[in-house]
Amino acid sequence: MTSEEEMIIQTPDYEDNSYEEEEKEKSEKSDKEIIRFQNLSYTYSSKTTALKGISLSINQGEFVFIVGESGSGKSTLIRTLLGELKPTEGDIIVEGANLKNIGRKEMPYYRRRLGVVFQEFKLLEDRNVYENVEIAQRVIGVKKDKRIENCNEMIKLVGLSDQSKKKVRELSGGEQQRVAIARAMVNKPSILLADEPTGNLDPNNSWEIMGLLQNLNEMGTTVVVVTHNDNLVNSMQKRVITLQTGEIIGDKLGGYIQ
Amino acid sequence: MSNFFYGIGQGIKGMFQNKMFSFAAIGTVTACLFIFGVFFSVILNFRAIVYKAESQVGITVFFEENLAQADIEHIGVLIKQMKGVDSVKYVSPEEAWENFKKDKFENDEDLIETFGDENPLKDSASYVVKISDMKQEPTISKDIEALEGVRKVNSIEAVAGSINNFNLLVAYVSITLIVLLILVSVFLISSTVAMGISVRKEEIAIMKLIGATDRFVRFPFIVEGVLIGIIGAAIPVGLLYIFYGSASDYIAKQFPSISKWFDMVDSVSVFSVVIPASALLGIGIGLLGSAHSVRRHLKV
Ligand SMILES: Nc1ncnc2c1ncn2[C@@H]1O[C@H](COP(=O)(O)OP(=O)(O)O)[C@@H](O)[C@H]1O
Ligand SMILES: [Mg+2]
């Protein structure tokens, strides 16, 4: 019992008003820095250095594409940002706090500020669509009524209302990707990281998902999208950061750099 | 609150996902706590027998040869004055001989006749001293023995001692078995939980990445262990309850002489201890096993 009470105390309140106020605040685009990589390097083993001296700053409310060929270090960058991988060198500063100083105990609370669409989805295969979205809300301790409302809304948004009770492993790649997106967005995180969120989608669906991400961004969420999709990148006219063998070789508005 | 029940639900699910291991673990806890329950009821009943025996037997005091009747009476007065002495009863040599004939010879006329009219116990006048508090028995025996004119005091230590020794033996054997079984139980629960953790490794990693606390991730596994402990405690308590009732009936039927003299300790006295103790042990074993595994395998 007591452990449960503590659990509730530790989880931030998830009340509607506080949340809307936050959104209002977020929607004022600002020059306030939200993420900064400082001379970040990551080495998997003595052989593969996936990131080399990355320095990069992302402002609150920005929409950023990260592009680069396979193996250039895009996913590794996301994983270090999530605290899954510890930088071999350098620092990551999120909302003013250095990740180095976030201890084991605080890490879950840090992660709740980020919504992540993983490249490999990372869904709970033996549970249904609803449960997969719901787990994100359970983890942060959202009350049942609110949870049902939020989850159903998000599942509808990604167009899976009819498949809500279907087990994830029975879904197609594209459908699984939508579940992953719904889960990443359901908690309305201040930062959304999406690692190839359209990798398994046909062009139509890809545009739909991009539209979703853009809506979210317009509501104030900082969005970082890793992608291969040149068409999307070129037509959306956002900031594009290009990686090559673990280094930034381009950072400009509008399109691909060769 | 909803996360609490969610954790319980996940724990139950985990237990069923892992049937073989859970079953083995529950079986061991059951065996362990069944032995505990049996041991406890046996000890409790023997202790009751000892008390009953002690309070009925009393100390027998014999006098030096040819001691004058007045001196004997004086000794009686002195004993009566001692603290903790309940009653003092004089047994004359004639009574002693009558009792002996009845008890030992079962009034076998032929055998008794060989003694003729002579009372072989003519120097066997005695006092039977009953004591209110058995704990004071050794002191009182010593004090009586020190009195002038007292030849010998037959204390009841011997009877009580042998029963106590038997109790001690039962206790040692049971405790050894219980400790061994507790170790095996903890090990089995720990393995069961470890199995569950390894099966759900990926799920755990995912939940951590989306911001689950250690507590959120660990709680279902703790529930799983404790649940095994609780089930493993409930089964033996239930079995023992049935057995204990039938044991009372069986003894009453098969050994009427015992049951005439001694009633088994009532089940309320036994189970008011056995139930909470088993529950505590079961939960403790479950917690220990799952905590051990969670600590070792859930460094998430
Ligand atoms: N778990 C891993 N262990 C070792 N090397 C890895 C691992 N994951 C990725 N790498 C290597 O790190 C480099 C960057 O990988 P990654 O960040 O996944 O690239 P991208 O997402 O841009 O395709 C690649 O050379 C890849 O082979
Ligand atoms: Mg990748």
PDB file of N, CA and C in Angstrom, chain B residues 17 27 58 78 95 108-109 130 136 155 170 198 256:
ATOM      1  N   GLN B  17       2.029 -17.781 -16.136  1.00  0.00           N
ATOM      2  CA  GLN B  17       2.860 -17.931 -17.327  1.00  0.00           C
ATOM      3  C   GLN B  17       3.964 -18.949 -17.080  1.00  0.00           C
ATOM      4  N   GLY B  27       4.783 -26.055  -3.920  1.00  0.00           N
ATOM      5  CA  GLY B  27       4.891 -27.360  -3.267  1.00  0.00           C
ATOM      6  C   GLY B  27       5.911 -27.350  -2.143  1.00  0.00           C
ATOM      7  N   GLY B  58       3.012 -34.708  41.711  1.00  0.00           N
ATOM      8  CA  GLY B  58       3.476 -34.160  42.975  1.00  0.00           C
ATOM      9  C   GLY B  58       4.799 -34.774  43.425  1.00  0.00           C
ATOM     10  N   LEU B  78       6.126 -27.956  58.417  1.00  0.00           N
ATOM     11  CA  LEU B  78       7.168 -27.139  57.768  1.00  0.00           C
ATOM     12  C   LEU B  78       6.965 -27.068  56.252  1.00  0.00           C
ATOM     13  N   GLU B  95      -1.472 -47.609  53.571  1.00  0.00           N
ATOM     14  CA  GLU B  95      -2.003 -47.089  52.303  1.00  0.00           C
ATOM     15  C   GLU B  95      -1.012 -47.324  51.167  1.00  0.00           C
ATOM     16  N   ASP B 108      -3.063 -59.203  42.230  1.00  0.00           N
ATOM     17  CA  ASP B 108      -2.847 -60.633  41.983  1.00  0.00           C
ATOM     18  C   ASP B 108      -2.724 -61.344  43.345  1.00  0.00           C
ATOM     19  N   GLU B 109      -3.762 -62.085  43.725  1.00  0.00           N
ATOM     20  CA  GLU B 109      -3.827 -62.670  45.080  1.00  0.00           C
ATOM     21  C   GLU B 109      -2.636 -63.563  45.396  1.00  0.00           C
ATOM     22  N   LYS B 130       1.868 -31.435  46.665  1.00  0.00           N
ATOM     23  CA  LYS B 130       1.488 -30.878  45.353  1.00  0.00           C
ATOM     24  C   LYS B 130       1.866 -29.401  45.313  1.00  0.00           C
ATOM     25  N   GLN B 136       8.711 -23.811  40.389  1.00  0.00           N
ATOM     26  CA  GLN B 136       9.371 -23.756  41.697  1.00  0.00           C
ATOM     27  C   GLN B 136       9.701 -25.138  42.235  1.00  0.00           C
ATOM     28  N   SER B 155      11.401 -36.383  43.241  1.00  0.00           N
ATOM     29  CA  SER B 155      10.813 -35.267  42.497  1.00  0.00           C
ATOM     30  C   SER B 155      10.284 -35.804  41.171  1.00  0.00           C
ATOM     31  N   VAL B 170      12.220 -33.581  18.943  1.00  0.00           N
ATOM     32  CA  VAL B 170      11.254 -33.214  17.901  1.00  0.00           C
ATOM     33  C   VAL B 170      11.602 -31.826  17.376  1.00  0.00           C
ATOM     34  N   SER B 198      13.491 -13.207 -17.035  1.00  0.00           N
ATOM     35  CA  SER B 198      14.207 -13.432 -18.292  1.00  0.00           C
ATOM     36  C   SER B 198      13.237 -13.516 -19.465  1.00  0.00           C
ATOM     37  N   PRO B 256      -8.784 -44.723  24.153  1.00  0.00           N
ATOM     38  CA  PRO B 256      -9.702 -44.089  25.107  1.00  0.00           C
ATOM     39  C   PRO B 256      -9.034 -43.806  26.448  1.00  0.00           C
TER      40      PRO B 256
END
